[in-house]
mmCIF file of C-alpha atoms and ligand atoms in Angstrom:
data_model
loop_
_atom_site.group_PDB
_atom_site.id
_atom_site.type_symbol
_atom_site.label_atom_id
_atom_site.label_comp_id
_atom_site.label_asym_id
_atom_site.label_seq_id
_atom_site.Cartn_x
_atom_site.Cartn_y
_atom_site.Cartn_z
ATOM 1 C CA UNK A 3 0.331 -2.321 -13.291
ATOM 2 C CA UNK A 4 -0.358 -5.408 -11.256
ATOM 3 C CA UNK A 5 1.960 -6.896 -8.679
ATOM 4 C CA UNK A 6 0.652 -10.364 -9.507
ATOM 5 C CA UNK A 7 -0.012 -12.187 -12.730
ATOM 6 C CA UNK A 8 -3.543 -12.715 -13.986
ATOM 7 C CA UNK A 9 -3.070 -16.483 -13.516
ATOM 8 C CA UNK A 10 -2.323 -16.040 -9.831
ATOM 9 C CA UNK A 11 -5.346 -13.829 -9.285
ATOM 10 C CA UNK A 12 -7.581 -16.296 -11.102
ATOM 11 C CA UNK A 13 -6.362 -19.233 -9.023
ATOM 12 C CA UNK A 14 -6.956 -17.323 -5.752
ATOM 13 C CA UNK A 15 -10.405 -16.181 -6.858
ATOM 14 C CA UNK A 16 -11.306 -19.733 -7.926
ATOM 15 C CA UNK A 17 -10.258 -21.064 -4.546
ATOM 16 C CA UNK A 18 -12.333 -18.410 -2.753
ATOM 17 C CA UNK A 19 -15.379 -19.268 -4.878
ATOM 18 C CA UNK A 20 -15.038 -22.981 -4.203
ATOM 19 C CA UNK A 21 -14.034 -23.094 -0.532
ATOM 20 C CA UNK A 22 -15.436 -19.754 0.740
ATOM 21 C CA UNK A 23 -11.939 -18.790 1.889
ATOM 22 C CA UNK A 24 -8.407 -18.548 0.520
ATOM 23 C CA UNK A 25 -4.989 -18.096 2.150
ATOM 24 C CA UNK A 26 -2.112 -16.448 0.269
ATOM 25 C CA UNK A 27 1.310 -16.421 1.912
ATOM 26 C CA UNK A 28 3.714 -13.522 1.323
ATOM 27 C CA UNK A 29 0.909 -11.510 -0.215
ATOM 28 C CA UNK A 30 2.402 -8.167 0.740
ATOM 29 C CA UNK A 31 5.979 -7.106 -0.020
ATOM 30 C CA UNK A 32 8.514 -6.483 2.685
ATOM 31 C CA UNK A 33 8.353 -2.782 1.838
ATOM 32 C CA UNK A 34 4.589 -2.606 2.383
ATOM 33 C CA UNK A 35 4.894 -4.698 5.531
ATOM 34 C CA UNK A 36 7.416 -2.200 6.950
ATOM 35 C CA UNK A 37 5.177 0.749 6.015
ATOM 36 C CA UNK A 38 2.159 -0.765 7.743
ATOM 37 C CA UNK A 39 4.073 -1.803 10.873
ATOM 38 C CA UNK A 40 5.883 1.548 11.080
ATOM 39 C CA UNK A 41 2.525 3.299 11.054
ATOM 40 C CA UNK A 42 1.036 0.801 13.524
ATOM 41 C CA UNK A 43 3.896 1.291 16.028
ATOM 42 C CA UNK A 44 3.528 5.052 15.796
ATOM 43 C CA UNK A 45 -0.205 4.826 16.540
ATOM 44 C CA UNK A 46 0.511 2.508 19.455
ATOM 45 C CA UNK A 47 2.991 4.970 20.962
ATOM 46 C CA UNK A 48 0.534 7.828 20.546
ATOM 47 C CA UNK A 49 -2.206 5.720 22.159
ATOM 48 C CA UNK A 50 -4.469 6.037 19.136
ATOM 49 C CA UNK A 51 -5.741 2.447 19.392
ATOM 50 C CA UNK A 52 -9.218 2.139 20.899
ATOM 51 C CA UNK A 53 -11.218 -0.732 22.350
ATOM 52 C CA UNK A 54 -13.303 -2.410 19.689
ATOM 53 C CA UNK A 55 -17.050 -2.842 20.107
ATOM 54 C CA UNK A 56 -19.566 -5.352 18.835
ATOM 55 C CA UNK A 57 -22.315 -4.647 16.356
ATOM 56 C CA UNK A 58 -22.648 -1.666 14.072
ATOM 57 C CA UNK A 59 -22.866 1.943 15.227
ATOM 58 C CA UNK A 60 -26.567 1.452 15.978
ATOM 59 C CA UNK A 61 -25.981 -1.016 18.784
ATOM 60 C CA UNK A 62 -22.370 -0.444 19.709
ATOM 61 C CA UNK A 63 -21.269 -2.315 22.784
ATOM 62 C CA UNK A 64 -17.854 -2.840 24.299
ATOM 63 C CA UNK A 65 -17.677 -6.357 25.650
ATOM 64 C CA UNK A 66 -14.210 -7.459 26.574
ATOM 65 C CA UNK A 67 -15.288 -11.023 27.273
ATOM 66 C CA UNK A 68 -16.367 -11.404 23.627
ATOM 67 C CA UNK A 69 -13.605 -9.476 21.900
ATOM 68 C CA UNK A 70 -10.429 -8.015 23.379
ATOM 69 C CA UNK A 71 -8.770 -6.191 20.505
ATOM 70 C CA UNK A 72 -7.755 -2.547 20.185
ATOM 71 C CA UNK A 73 -8.390 -0.966 16.805
ATOM 72 C CA UNK A 74 -7.713 2.035 14.609
ATOM 73 C CA UNK A 75 -9.963 2.695 11.590
ATOM 74 C CA UNK A 76 -7.918 3.581 8.522
ATOM 75 C CA UNK A 77 -8.864 6.410 6.173
ATOM 76 C CA UNK A 78 -7.380 6.495 2.717
ATOM 77 C CA UNK A 79 -7.254 10.302 2.471
ATOM 78 C CA UNK A 80 -5.653 10.799 5.870
ATOM 79 C CA UNK A 81 -3.416 7.750 6.294
ATOM 80 C CA UNK A 82 -1.188 8.268 3.261
ATOM 81 C CA UNK A 83 1.728 6.322 4.757
ATOM 82 C CA UNK A 84 -0.221 3.141 3.904
ATOM 83 C CA UNK A 85 -1.401 4.236 0.456
ATOM 84 C CA UNK A 86 0.277 1.134 -1.043
ATOM 85 C CA UNK A 87 -2.146 -0.992 0.928
ATOM 86 C CA UNK A 88 -5.173 0.880 -0.428
ATOM 87 C CA UNK A 89 -3.892 0.481 -3.982
ATOM 88 C CA UNK A 90 -3.593 -3.260 -3.450
ATOM 89 C CA UNK A 91 -7.176 -3.378 -2.148
ATOM 90 C CA UNK A 92 -8.412 -1.552 -5.269
ATOM 91 C CA UNK A 93 -6.773 -4.241 -7.332
ATOM 92 C CA UNK A 94 -8.256 -7.004 -5.186
ATOM 93 C CA UNK A 95 -11.736 -5.487 -5.517
ATOM 94 C CA UNK A 96 -11.378 -5.314 -9.269
ATOM 95 C CA UNK A 97 -10.436 -9.027 -9.424
ATOM 96 C CA UNK A 98 -13.352 -10.006 -7.190
ATOM 97 C CA UNK A 99 -15.771 -8.142 -9.445
ATOM 98 C CA UNK A 100 -14.312 -9.656 -12.575
ATOM 99 C CA UNK A 101 -13.633 -13.253 -11.556
ATOM 100 C CA UNK A 102 -16.141 -13.854 -8.738
ATOM 101 C CA UNK A 103 -18.929 -11.613 -10.056
ATOM 102 C CA UNK A 104 -19.279 -9.939 -6.680
ATOM 103 C CA UNK A 105 -20.727 -6.452 -6.826
ATOM 104 C CA UNK A 106 -18.674 -4.267 -4.517
ATOM 105 C CA UNK A 107 -18.761 -0.624 -3.611
ATOM 106 C CA UNK A 108 -16.830 0.691 -0.682
ATOM 107 C CA UNK A 109 -14.653 -0.805 1.997
ATOM 108 C CA UNK A 110 -13.657 -0.363 5.614
ATOM 109 C CA UNK A 111 -10.349 -1.340 7.212
ATOM 110 C CA UNK A 112 -8.842 -1.208 10.643
ATOM 111 C CA UNK A 113 -5.572 -2.079 12.287
ATOM 112 C CA UNK A 114 -6.109 -4.469 15.196
ATOM 113 C CA UNK A 115 -3.937 -5.318 18.163
ATOM 114 C CA UNK A 116 -4.926 -8.178 20.452
ATOM 115 C CA UNK A 117 -3.002 -7.718 23.708
ATOM 116 C CA UNK A 118 -1.680 -10.929 25.327
ATOM 117 C CA UNK A 119 -4.528 -12.864 26.942
ATOM 118 C CA UNK A 120 -7.285 -11.646 24.583
ATOM 119 C CA UNK A 121 -9.422 -13.413 21.984
ATOM 120 C CA UNK A 122 -12.567 -12.952 19.863
ATOM 121 C CA UNK A 123 -15.453 -15.385 20.350
ATOM 122 C CA UNK A 124 -16.948 -17.413 17.512
ATOM 123 C CA UNK A 125 -18.987 -15.166 15.162
ATOM 124 C CA UNK A 126 -19.723 -14.170 11.580
ATOM 125 C CA UNK A 127 -18.910 -10.704 10.254
ATOM 126 C CA UNK A 128 -22.400 -9.610 9.280
ATOM 127 C CA UNK A 129 -24.663 -7.861 11.758
ATOM 128 C CA UNK A 130 -28.424 -8.178 12.069
ATOM 129 C CA UNK A 131 -29.067 -4.595 11.111
ATOM 130 C CA UNK A 132 -26.295 -4.247 8.556
ATOM 131 C CA UNK A 133 -25.515 -6.995 6.100
ATOM 132 C CA UNK A 134 -23.351 -5.240 3.533
ATOM 133 C CA UNK A 135 -20.038 -6.929 4.344
ATOM 134 C CA UNK A 136 -19.236 -9.217 1.418
ATOM 135 C CA UNK A 137 -15.621 -10.251 1.786
ATOM 136 C CA UNK A 138 -13.473 -10.211 4.923
ATOM 137 C CA UNK A 139 -9.830 -9.310 4.310
ATOM 138 C CA UNK A 140 -7.122 -10.135 6.843
ATOM 139 C CA UNK A 141 -3.448 -9.363 6.540
ATOM 140 C CA UNK A 142 -1.429 -10.758 9.407
ATOM 141 C CA UNK A 143 1.551 -8.836 10.704
ATOM 142 C CA UNK A 144 3.329 -11.018 13.271
ATOM 143 C CA UNK A 145 6.887 -11.385 12.090
ATOM 144 C CA UNK A 146 8.264 -13.949 14.532
ATOM 145 C CA UNK A 147 5.065 -15.845 15.225
ATOM 146 C CA UNK A 148 5.717 -19.379 16.463
ATOM 147 C CA UNK A 149 3.632 -22.291 17.723
ATOM 148 C CA UNK A 150 2.588 -21.635 21.291
ATOM 149 C CA UNK A 151 2.103 -17.909 20.705
ATOM 150 C CA UNK A 152 -1.609 -18.614 20.129
ATOM 151 C CA UNK A 153 -3.984 -16.233 18.384
ATOM 152 C CA UNK A 154 -4.710 -18.602 15.513
ATOM 153 C CA UNK A 155 -7.872 -17.906 13.559
ATOM 154 C CA UNK A 156 -10.178 -20.893 13.756
ATOM 155 C CA UNK A 157 -12.452 -21.320 10.750
ATOM 156 C CA UNK A 158 -15.481 -23.534 11.359
ATOM 157 C CA UNK A 159 -15.948 -25.656 8.307
ATOM 158 C CA UNK A 160 -18.251 -28.565 7.485
ATOM 159 C CA UNK A 161 -15.284 -30.564 6.213
ATOM 160 C CA UNK A 162 -13.340 -29.983 9.436
ATOM 161 C CA UNK A 163 -12.156 -26.877 11.199
ATOM 162 C CA UNK A 164 -9.061 -25.014 10.070
ATOM 163 C CA UNK A 165 -6.484 -23.138 12.141
ATOM 164 C CA UNK A 166 -4.826 -20.207 10.376
ATOM 165 C CA UNK A 167 -1.556 -19.052 11.944
ATOM 166 C CA UNK A 168 -1.336 -15.234 11.974
ATOM 167 C CA UNK A 169 2.082 -15.015 10.339
ATOM 168 C CA UNK A 170 3.448 -11.832 8.810
ATOM 169 C CA UNK A 171 2.448 -10.948 5.218
ATOM 170 C CA UNK A 172 -0.163 -13.712 4.993
ATOM 171 C CA UNK A 173 -3.503 -12.782 3.401
ATOM 172 C CA UNK A 174 -6.756 -14.496 4.303
ATOM 173 C CA UNK A 175 -9.973 -13.766 2.427
ATOM 174 C CA UNK A 176 -13.345 -15.251 3.263
ATOM 175 C CA UNK A 177 -17.019 -14.719 2.546
ATOM 176 C CA UNK A 178 -18.299 -12.528 5.362
ATOM 177 C CA UNK A 179 -21.861 -13.853 5.390
ATOM 178 C CA UNK A 180 -21.158 -17.571 5.739
ATOM 179 C CA UNK A 181 -17.787 -18.252 7.357
ATOM 180 C CA UNK A 182 -17.952 -18.687 11.125
ATOM 181 C CA UNK A 183 -14.660 -17.953 12.823
ATOM 182 C CA UNK A 184 -12.981 -17.271 16.134
ATOM 183 C CA UNK A 185 -9.674 -15.758 17.257
ATOM 184 C CA UNK A 186 -8.117 -18.118 19.796
ATOM 185 C CA UNK A 187 -6.523 -16.599 22.862
ATOM 186 C CA UNK A 188 -3.194 -15.058 22.033
ATOM 187 C CA UNK A 189 -0.286 -15.351 24.448
ATOM 188 C CA UNK A 190 1.686 -12.505 22.876
ATOM 189 C CA UNK A 191 0.526 -9.177 21.371
ATOM 190 C CA UNK A 192 -1.044 -10.027 18.002
ATOM 191 C CA UNK A 193 -1.159 -7.595 15.070
ATOM 192 C CA UNK A 194 -3.327 -7.597 11.961
ATOM 193 C CA UNK A 195 -4.942 -5.405 9.357
ATOM 194 C CA UNK A 196 -8.589 -6.364 9.029
ATOM 195 C CA UNK A 197 -11.264 -5.106 6.722
ATOM 196 C CA UNK A 198 -14.336 -5.696 4.682
ATOM 197 C CA UNK A 199 -15.261 -5.125 1.068
ATOM 198 C CA UNK A 200 -18.811 -3.844 1.043
ATOM 199 C CA UNK A 201 -21.872 -4.189 -1.073
ATOM 200 C CA UNK A 202 -22.926 -0.631 -0.355
ATOM 201 C CA UNK A 203 -21.159 2.105 1.646
ATOM 202 C CA UNK A 204 -21.414 1.602 5.402
ATOM 203 C CA UNK A 205 -22.694 5.145 5.907
ATOM 204 C CA UNK A 206 -25.801 4.303 3.889
ATOM 205 C CA UNK A 207 -26.569 1.165 5.872
ATOM 206 C CA UNK A 208 -29.277 2.804 7.978
ATOM 207 C CA UNK A 209 -31.265 3.770 4.893
ATOM 208 C CA UNK A 210 -31.681 0.162 3.927
ATOM 209 C CA UNK A 211 -31.822 -1.348 7.423
HETATM 210 C C1 LIG B 27 -12.855 -9.748 13.095
HETATM 211 C C2 LIG B 27 -12.114 -11.026 13.106
HETATM 212 C C3 LIG B 27 -10.078 -12.249 12.776
HETATM 213 C C4 LIG B 27 -8.597 -12.170 12.959
HETATM 214 O O1 LIG B 27 -12.235 -8.703 13.317
HETATM 215 O O2 LIG B 27 -14.068 -9.781 12.844
HETATM 216 O O3 LIG B 27 -12.755 -12.044 13.129
HETATM 217 O O4 LIG B 27 -7.921 -13.168 12.621
HETATM 218 N N1 LIG B 27 -10.756 -11.042 13.038
HETATM 219 O O5 LIG B 27 -8.097 -11.159 13.434
HETATM 220 NI NI1 LIG B 28 -14.690 -11.673 12.348
#
């Protein structure tokens, strides 16, 4: 059973194919939003969020000047309080295979908190030694975001750059190998759920280099 009609999925997938990115407002329900944020707040209290690094596990570096977020990697088996999110991602993957002809197997997702004053420099989401990220998935979680709070995602685009405001329940998808982007400095704590749909499981990356 799908939350969204086939027509909606097709129009989003068409937009992604044409523009390399698509934004869908109110993508997640209020119920799912509350589940994700409830879990996120619990992790924050228990100090389970860790400084994010740059590069894959082979060349892991923590560089605060490049990227200042704190993350928690989600695991479907363990983190059952957000099982609704994983179900939605299964559905998304199925639509991408069917309507965009993207071959996908596997995914990785983390919760990310950018404390006030942090940012993420301009980059793309594929690494030199690991190029299996196909589609970047972002779900923004900032309920009362307003202009001046900062933390917009800047997409560098030939036809002009785009600023995406990180407002709650908004989905952003883009092609991981081509879309250059940057998280502008946030002036308030900024919350998101970020992930990647993969071409082959991350754990196998080293076999293929
Ligand atoms: C990333 C990233 C963008 C955002 O984690 O690679 O670019 O808007 N995040 O949080
Ligand atoms: Ni990125």
